[in-house]
mmCIF file of C-alpha atoms in Angstrom:
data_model
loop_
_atom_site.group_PDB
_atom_site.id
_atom_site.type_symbol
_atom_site.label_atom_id
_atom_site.label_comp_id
_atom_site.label_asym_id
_atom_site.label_seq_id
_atom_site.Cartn_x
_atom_site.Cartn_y
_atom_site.Cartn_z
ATOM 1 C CA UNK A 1 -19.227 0.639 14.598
ATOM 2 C CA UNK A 2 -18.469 0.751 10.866
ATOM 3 C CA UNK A 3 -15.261 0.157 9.784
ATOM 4 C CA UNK A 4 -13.792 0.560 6.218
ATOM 5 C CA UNK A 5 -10.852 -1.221 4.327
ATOM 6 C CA UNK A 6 -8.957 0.075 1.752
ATOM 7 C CA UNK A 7 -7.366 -2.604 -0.369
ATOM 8 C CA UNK A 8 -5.167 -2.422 -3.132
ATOM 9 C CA UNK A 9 -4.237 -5.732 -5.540
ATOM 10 C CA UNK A 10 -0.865 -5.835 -6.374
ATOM 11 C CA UNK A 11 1.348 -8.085 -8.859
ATOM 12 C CA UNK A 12 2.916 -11.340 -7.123
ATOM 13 C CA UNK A 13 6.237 -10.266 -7.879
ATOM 14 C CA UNK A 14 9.109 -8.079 -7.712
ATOM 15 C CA UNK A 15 9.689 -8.326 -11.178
ATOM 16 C CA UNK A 16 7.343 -5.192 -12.028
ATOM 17 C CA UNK A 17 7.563 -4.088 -15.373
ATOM 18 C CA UNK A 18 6.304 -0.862 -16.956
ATOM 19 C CA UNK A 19 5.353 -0.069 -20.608
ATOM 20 C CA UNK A 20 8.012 2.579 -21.434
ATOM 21 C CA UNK A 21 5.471 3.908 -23.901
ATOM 22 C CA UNK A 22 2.851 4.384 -21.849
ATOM 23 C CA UNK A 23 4.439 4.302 -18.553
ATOM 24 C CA UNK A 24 1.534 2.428 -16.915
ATOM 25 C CA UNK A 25 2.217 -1.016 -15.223
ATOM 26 C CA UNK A 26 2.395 -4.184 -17.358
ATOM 27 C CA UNK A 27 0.550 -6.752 -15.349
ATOM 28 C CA UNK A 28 -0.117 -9.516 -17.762
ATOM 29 C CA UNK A 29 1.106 -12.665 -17.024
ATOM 30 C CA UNK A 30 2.074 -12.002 -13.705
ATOM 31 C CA UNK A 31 -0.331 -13.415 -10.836
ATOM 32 C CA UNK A 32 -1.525 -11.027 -8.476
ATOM 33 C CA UNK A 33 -2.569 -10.745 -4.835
ATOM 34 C CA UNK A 34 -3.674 -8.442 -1.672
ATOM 35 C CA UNK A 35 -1.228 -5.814 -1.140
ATOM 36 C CA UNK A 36 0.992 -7.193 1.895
ATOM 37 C CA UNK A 37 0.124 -4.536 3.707
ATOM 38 C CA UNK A 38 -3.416 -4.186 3.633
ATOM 39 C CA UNK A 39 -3.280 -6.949 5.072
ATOM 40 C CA UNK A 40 -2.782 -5.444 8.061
ATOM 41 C CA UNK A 41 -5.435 -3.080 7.963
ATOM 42 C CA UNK A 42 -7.945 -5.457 7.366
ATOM 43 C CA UNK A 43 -6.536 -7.539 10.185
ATOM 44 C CA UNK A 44 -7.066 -4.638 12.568
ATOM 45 C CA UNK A 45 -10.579 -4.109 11.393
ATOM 46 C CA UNK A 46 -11.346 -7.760 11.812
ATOM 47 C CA UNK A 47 -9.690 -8.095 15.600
ATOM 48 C CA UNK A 48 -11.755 -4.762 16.598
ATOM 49 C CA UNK A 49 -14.988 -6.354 15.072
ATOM 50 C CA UNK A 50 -14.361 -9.472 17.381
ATOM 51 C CA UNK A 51 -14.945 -7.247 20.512
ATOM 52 C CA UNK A 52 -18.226 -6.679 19.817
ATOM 53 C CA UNK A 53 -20.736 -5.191 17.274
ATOM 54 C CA UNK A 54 -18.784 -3.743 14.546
ATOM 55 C CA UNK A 55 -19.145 -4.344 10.624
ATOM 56 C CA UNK A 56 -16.135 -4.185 8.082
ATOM 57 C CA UNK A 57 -16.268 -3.127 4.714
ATOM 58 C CA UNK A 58 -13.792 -3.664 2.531
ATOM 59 C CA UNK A 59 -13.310 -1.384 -1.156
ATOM 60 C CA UNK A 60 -10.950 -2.074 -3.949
ATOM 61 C CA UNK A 61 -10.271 0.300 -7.032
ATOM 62 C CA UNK A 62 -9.310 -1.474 -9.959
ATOM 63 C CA UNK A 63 -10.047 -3.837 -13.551
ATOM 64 C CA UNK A 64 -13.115 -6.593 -13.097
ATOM 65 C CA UNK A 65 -10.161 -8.866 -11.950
ATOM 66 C CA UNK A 66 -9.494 -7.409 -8.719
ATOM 67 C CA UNK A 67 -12.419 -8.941 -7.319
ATOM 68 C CA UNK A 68 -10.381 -11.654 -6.425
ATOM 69 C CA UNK A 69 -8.727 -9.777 -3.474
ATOM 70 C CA UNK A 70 -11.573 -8.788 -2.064
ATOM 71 C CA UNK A 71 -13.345 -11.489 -2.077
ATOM 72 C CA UNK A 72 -10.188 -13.150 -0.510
ATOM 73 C CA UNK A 73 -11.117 -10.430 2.217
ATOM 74 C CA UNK A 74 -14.859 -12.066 2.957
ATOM 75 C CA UNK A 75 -12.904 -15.283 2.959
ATOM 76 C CA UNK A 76 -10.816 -13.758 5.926
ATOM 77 C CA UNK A 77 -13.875 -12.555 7.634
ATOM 78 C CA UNK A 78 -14.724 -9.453 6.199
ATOM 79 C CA UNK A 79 -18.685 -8.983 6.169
ATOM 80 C CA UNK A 80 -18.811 -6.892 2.916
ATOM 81 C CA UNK A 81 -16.699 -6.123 -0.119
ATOM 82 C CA UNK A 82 -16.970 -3.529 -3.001
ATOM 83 C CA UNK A 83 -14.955 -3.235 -6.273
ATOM 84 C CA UNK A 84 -15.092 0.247 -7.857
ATOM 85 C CA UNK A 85 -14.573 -0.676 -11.696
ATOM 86 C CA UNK A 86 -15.117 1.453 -14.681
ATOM 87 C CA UNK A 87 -12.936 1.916 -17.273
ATOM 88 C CA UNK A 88 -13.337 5.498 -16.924
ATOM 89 C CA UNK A 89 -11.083 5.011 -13.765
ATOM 90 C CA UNK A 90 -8.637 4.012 -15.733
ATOM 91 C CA UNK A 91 -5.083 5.385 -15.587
ATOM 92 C CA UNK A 92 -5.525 6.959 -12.254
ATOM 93 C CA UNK A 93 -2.651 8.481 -10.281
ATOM 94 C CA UNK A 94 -3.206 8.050 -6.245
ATOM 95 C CA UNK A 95 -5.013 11.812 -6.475
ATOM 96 C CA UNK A 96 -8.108 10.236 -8.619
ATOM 97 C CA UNK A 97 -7.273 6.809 -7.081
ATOM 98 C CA UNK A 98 -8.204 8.845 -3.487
ATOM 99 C CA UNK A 99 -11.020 10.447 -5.182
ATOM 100 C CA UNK A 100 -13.027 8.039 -5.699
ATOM 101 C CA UNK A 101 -12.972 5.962 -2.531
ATOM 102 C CA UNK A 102 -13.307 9.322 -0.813
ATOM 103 C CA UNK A 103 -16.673 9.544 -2.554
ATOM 104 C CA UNK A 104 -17.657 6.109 -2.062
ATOM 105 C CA UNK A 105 -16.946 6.138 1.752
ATOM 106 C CA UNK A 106 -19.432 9.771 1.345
ATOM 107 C CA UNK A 107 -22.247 7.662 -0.536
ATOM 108 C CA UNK A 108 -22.007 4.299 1.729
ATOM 109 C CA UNK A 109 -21.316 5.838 5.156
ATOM 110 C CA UNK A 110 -20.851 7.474 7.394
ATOM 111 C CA UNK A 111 -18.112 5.540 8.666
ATOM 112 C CA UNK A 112 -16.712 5.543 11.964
ATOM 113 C CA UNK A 113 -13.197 4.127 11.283
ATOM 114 C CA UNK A 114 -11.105 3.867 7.952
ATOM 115 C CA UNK A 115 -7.947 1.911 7.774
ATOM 116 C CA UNK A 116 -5.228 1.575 5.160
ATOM 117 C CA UNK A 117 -2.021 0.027 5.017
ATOM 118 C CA UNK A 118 1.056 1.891 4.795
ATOM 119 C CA UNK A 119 1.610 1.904 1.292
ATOM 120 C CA UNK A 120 1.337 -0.387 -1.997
ATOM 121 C CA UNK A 121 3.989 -2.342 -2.810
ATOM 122 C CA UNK A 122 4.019 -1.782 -6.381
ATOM 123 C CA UNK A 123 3.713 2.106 -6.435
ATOM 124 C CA UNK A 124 5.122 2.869 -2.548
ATOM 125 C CA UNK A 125 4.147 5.858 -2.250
ATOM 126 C CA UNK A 126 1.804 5.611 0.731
ATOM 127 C CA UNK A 127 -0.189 8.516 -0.424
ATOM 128 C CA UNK A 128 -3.681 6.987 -0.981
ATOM 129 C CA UNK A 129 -4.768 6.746 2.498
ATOM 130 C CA UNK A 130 -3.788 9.662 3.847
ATOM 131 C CA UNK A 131 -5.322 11.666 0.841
ATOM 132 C CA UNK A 132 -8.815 9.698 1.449
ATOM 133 C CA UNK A 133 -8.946 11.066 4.955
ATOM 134 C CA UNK A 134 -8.193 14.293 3.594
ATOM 135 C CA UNK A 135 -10.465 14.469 1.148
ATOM 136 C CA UNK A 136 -12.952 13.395 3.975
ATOM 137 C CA UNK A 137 -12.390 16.114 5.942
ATOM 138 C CA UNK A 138 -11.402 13.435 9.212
ATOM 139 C CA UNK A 139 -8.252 12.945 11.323
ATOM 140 C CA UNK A 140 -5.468 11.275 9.646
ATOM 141 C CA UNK A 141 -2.722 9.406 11.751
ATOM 142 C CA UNK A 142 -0.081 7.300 9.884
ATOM 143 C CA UNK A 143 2.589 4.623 10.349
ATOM 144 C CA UNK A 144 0.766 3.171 13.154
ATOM 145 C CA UNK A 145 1.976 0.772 14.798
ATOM 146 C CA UNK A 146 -0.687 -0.173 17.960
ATOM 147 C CA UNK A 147 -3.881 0.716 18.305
ATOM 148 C CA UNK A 148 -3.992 1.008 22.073
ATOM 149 C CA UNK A 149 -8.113 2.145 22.936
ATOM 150 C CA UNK A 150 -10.860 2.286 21.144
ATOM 151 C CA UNK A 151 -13.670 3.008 22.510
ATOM 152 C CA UNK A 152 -17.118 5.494 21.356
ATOM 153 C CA UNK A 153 -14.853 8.714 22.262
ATOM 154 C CA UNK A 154 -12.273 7.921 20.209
ATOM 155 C CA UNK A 155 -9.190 6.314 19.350
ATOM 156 C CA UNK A 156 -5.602 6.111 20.897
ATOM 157 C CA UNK A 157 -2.405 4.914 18.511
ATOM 158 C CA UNK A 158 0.637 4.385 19.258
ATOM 159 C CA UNK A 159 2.444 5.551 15.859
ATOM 160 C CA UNK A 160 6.715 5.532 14.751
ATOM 161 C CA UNK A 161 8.688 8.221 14.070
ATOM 162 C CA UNK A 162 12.526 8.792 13.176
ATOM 163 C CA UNK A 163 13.290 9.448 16.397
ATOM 164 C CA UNK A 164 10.874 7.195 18.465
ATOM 165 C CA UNK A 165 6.951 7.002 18.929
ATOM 166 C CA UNK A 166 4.375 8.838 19.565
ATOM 167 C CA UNK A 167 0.621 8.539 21.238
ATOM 168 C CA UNK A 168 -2.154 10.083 19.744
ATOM 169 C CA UNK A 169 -5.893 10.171 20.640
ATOM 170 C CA UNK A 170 -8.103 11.003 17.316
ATOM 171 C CA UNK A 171 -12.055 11.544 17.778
ATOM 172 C CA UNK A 172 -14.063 9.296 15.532
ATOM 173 C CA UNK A 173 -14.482 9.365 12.430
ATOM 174 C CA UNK A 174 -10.728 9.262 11.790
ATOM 175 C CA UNK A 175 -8.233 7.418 9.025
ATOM 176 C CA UNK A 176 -5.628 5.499 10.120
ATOM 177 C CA UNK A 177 -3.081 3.727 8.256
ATOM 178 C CA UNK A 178 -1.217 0.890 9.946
ATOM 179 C CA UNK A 179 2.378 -0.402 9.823
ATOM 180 C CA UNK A 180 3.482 -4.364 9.433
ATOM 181 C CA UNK A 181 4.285 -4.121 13.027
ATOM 182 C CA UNK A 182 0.701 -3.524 14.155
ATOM 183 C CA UNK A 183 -0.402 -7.276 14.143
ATOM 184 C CA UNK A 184 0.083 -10.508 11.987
ATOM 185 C CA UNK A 185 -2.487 -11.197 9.293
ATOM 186 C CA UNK A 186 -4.703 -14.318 9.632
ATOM 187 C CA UNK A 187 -5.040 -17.050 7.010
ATOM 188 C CA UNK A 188 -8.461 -17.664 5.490
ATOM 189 C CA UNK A 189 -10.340 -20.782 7.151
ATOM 190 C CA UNK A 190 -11.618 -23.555 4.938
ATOM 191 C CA UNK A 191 -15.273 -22.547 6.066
ATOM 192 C CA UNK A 192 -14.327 -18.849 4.924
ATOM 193 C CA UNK A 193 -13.236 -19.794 1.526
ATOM 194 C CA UNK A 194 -16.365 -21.742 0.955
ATOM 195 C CA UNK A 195 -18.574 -18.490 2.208
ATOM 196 C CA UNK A 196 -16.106 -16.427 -0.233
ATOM 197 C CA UNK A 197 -16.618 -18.424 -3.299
ATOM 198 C CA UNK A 198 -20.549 -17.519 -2.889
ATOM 199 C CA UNK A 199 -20.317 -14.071 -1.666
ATOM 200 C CA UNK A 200 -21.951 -11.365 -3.374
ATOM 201 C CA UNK A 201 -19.038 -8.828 -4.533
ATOM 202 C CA UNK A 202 -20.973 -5.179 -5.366
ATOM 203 C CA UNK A 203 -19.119 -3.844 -8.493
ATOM 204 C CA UNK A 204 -19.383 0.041 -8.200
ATOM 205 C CA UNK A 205 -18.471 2.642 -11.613
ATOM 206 C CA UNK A 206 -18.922 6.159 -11.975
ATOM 207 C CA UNK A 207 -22.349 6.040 -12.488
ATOM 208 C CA UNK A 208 -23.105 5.512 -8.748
ATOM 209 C CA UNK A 209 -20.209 7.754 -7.320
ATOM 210 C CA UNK A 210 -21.174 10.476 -9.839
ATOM 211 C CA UNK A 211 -17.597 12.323 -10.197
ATOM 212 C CA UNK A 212 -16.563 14.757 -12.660
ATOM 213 C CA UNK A 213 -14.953 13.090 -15.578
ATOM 214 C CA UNK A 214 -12.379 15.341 -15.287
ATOM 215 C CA UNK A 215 -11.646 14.122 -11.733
ATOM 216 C CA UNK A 216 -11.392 10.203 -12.342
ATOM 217 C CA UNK A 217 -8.976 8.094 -14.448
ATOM 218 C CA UNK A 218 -6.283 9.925 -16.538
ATOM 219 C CA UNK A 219 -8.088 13.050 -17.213
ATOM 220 C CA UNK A 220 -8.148 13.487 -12.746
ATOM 221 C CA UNK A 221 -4.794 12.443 -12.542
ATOM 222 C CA UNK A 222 -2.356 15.497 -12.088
ATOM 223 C CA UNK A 223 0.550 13.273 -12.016
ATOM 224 C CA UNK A 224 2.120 10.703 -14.918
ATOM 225 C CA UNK A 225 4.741 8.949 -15.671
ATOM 226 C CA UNK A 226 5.846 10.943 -19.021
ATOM 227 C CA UNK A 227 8.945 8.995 -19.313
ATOM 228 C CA UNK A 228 11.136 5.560 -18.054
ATOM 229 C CA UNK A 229 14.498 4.645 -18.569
ATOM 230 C CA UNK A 230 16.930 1.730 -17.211
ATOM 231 C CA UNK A 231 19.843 2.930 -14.893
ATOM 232 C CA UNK A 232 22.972 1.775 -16.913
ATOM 233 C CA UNK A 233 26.150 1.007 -15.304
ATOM 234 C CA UNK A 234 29.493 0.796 -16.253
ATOM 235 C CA UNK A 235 32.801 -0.071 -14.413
ATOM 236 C CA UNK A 236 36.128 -0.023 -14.976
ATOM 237 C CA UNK A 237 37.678 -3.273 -14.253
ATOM 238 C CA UNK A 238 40.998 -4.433 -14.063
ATOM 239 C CA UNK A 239 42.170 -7.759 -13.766
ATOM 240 C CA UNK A 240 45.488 -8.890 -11.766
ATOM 241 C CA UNK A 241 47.045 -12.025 -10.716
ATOM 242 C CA UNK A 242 49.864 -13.053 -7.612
ATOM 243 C CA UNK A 243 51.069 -15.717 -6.677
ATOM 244 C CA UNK A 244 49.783 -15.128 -2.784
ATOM 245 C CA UNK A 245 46.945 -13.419 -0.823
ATOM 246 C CA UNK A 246 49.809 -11.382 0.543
ATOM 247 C CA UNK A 247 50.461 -9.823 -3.030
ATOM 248 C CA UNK A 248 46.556 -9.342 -4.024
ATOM 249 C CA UNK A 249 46.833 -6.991 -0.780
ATOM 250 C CA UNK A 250 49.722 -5.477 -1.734
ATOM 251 C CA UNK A 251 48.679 -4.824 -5.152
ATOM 252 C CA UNK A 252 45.183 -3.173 -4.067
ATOM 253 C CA UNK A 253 46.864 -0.497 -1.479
ATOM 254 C CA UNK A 254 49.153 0.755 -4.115
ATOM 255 C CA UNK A 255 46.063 1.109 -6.322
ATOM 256 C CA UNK A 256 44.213 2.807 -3.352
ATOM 257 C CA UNK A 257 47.460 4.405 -2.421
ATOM 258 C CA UNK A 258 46.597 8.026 -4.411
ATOM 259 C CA UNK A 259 43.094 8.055 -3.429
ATOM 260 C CA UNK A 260 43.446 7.780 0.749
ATOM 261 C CA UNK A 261 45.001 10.158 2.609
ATOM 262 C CA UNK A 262 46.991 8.125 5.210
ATOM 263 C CA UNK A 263 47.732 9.301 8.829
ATOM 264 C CA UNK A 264 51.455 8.012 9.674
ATOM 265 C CA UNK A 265 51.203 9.693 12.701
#
């Protein structure tokens, strides 16, 4: 079985800043790593290729210095990792983000299963997986949280919902993208980072996936940020002083007093 990761590397923080000019991400300065939950996903794809004969793949869209995270990925265990780099992708909203690994899994597979974390924690929008199935043409199931079977029929997820969860069977080739609940990532082994630090990484552009310019990078992204602006908030604050608890309280239900309506009943 082939089995394909999507990764994403995100900045190492929750300070994330964005150029107000050009409303794209600033990410100097700030270290980066594996998006927390792709994590996941790849450590599905790595527990189902312990059962037997299966391969994992793992793909990354983003500058030359994303190949850190995936070769992180080979340092978990993954037997394979891509970067798709070209500074034509550049600017890409999660329609030409989807695009493009859509194509790549086209040119590189078929594959049988394609899994995805939930969302990115920098843009959480949770869109690119789900729109890489789609754009595949294959079964899509999201926020799951077990995979129960998997077997050459299919496979059977257990996924949440507001109101509970549900169990679906999907025929292979399918996407799936996984919750934080599915499983607990691994931590690389000290042989794994010495195999990483050697591996190959493949760096992919446009010139192998062959898209449309107008379908990559800013030019295939129907959606921008065409603006940003900082919430501002103001209060109203006045300042009292008693000589007890007792008169604090006092004080506040006389200030609440024309705001509540009060049941004396």
């Amino acid at each position: 079985m082939k089995i394909l990761v999507l990764l994403k590397q995100v900045p190492d923080s929750d300070e994330v800043k964005l150029n107000p000019e050009t409303g794209t991400m600033i990410r100097e300065g700030v270290g980066t790593v594996i998006n927390p939950l792709d994590l996941h996903a790849l450590e599905t794809a790595l527990r189902i290729k312990e059962t037997g004969d299966h391969s994992v793949t793992v793909v990354s869209m983003g500058p030359p210095a994303a190949e850190e995270a995936v070769r992180e990925a080979i340092a978990m265990g993954a037997d394979r990792a891509v970067l798709l780099t070209d500074r034509k992708f550049a600017g890409a909203d999660t329609w030409a983000t989807s695009m493009a690994l859509a194509r790549f899994a086209e040119k590189e597979g078929p594959f049988d299963l394609i899994l995805a974390g939930e969302k990115a924690t920098d843009g959480e929008t949770g869109q690119v997986g789900p729109e890489t199935g789609a754009m595949l043409g294959i079964p899509i199931a999201t926020y799951v949280s077990r995979i129960a079977e998997l077997d050459e029929s299919g496979i059977t997820i257990e996924r949440e919902v507001e109101d509970g969860k549900e169990i679906w069977k999907l025929p292979l080739p399918s996407l799936v993208s996984v919750t934080k609940d599915v499983n607990e990532p691994r931590l690389p082994t000290l042989n794994g980072k010495k195999l990483a630090r050697n591996a190959s990484v493949e760096r992919i552009g446009n010139d192998f996936l062959e898209l449309d310019p107008s379908e990559i990078g800013l030019k295939g992204s129907p959606t921008r940020v065409v603006r940003i602006g900082t919430p501002k908030l103001s209060r109203k604050v006045e300042m009292y002083e008693g000589s007890s608890i007792r008169d604090g309280i006092d004080e506040i239900k006389k200030r609440l007093a024309p705001y509540l309506e009060v049941n004396h009943e």
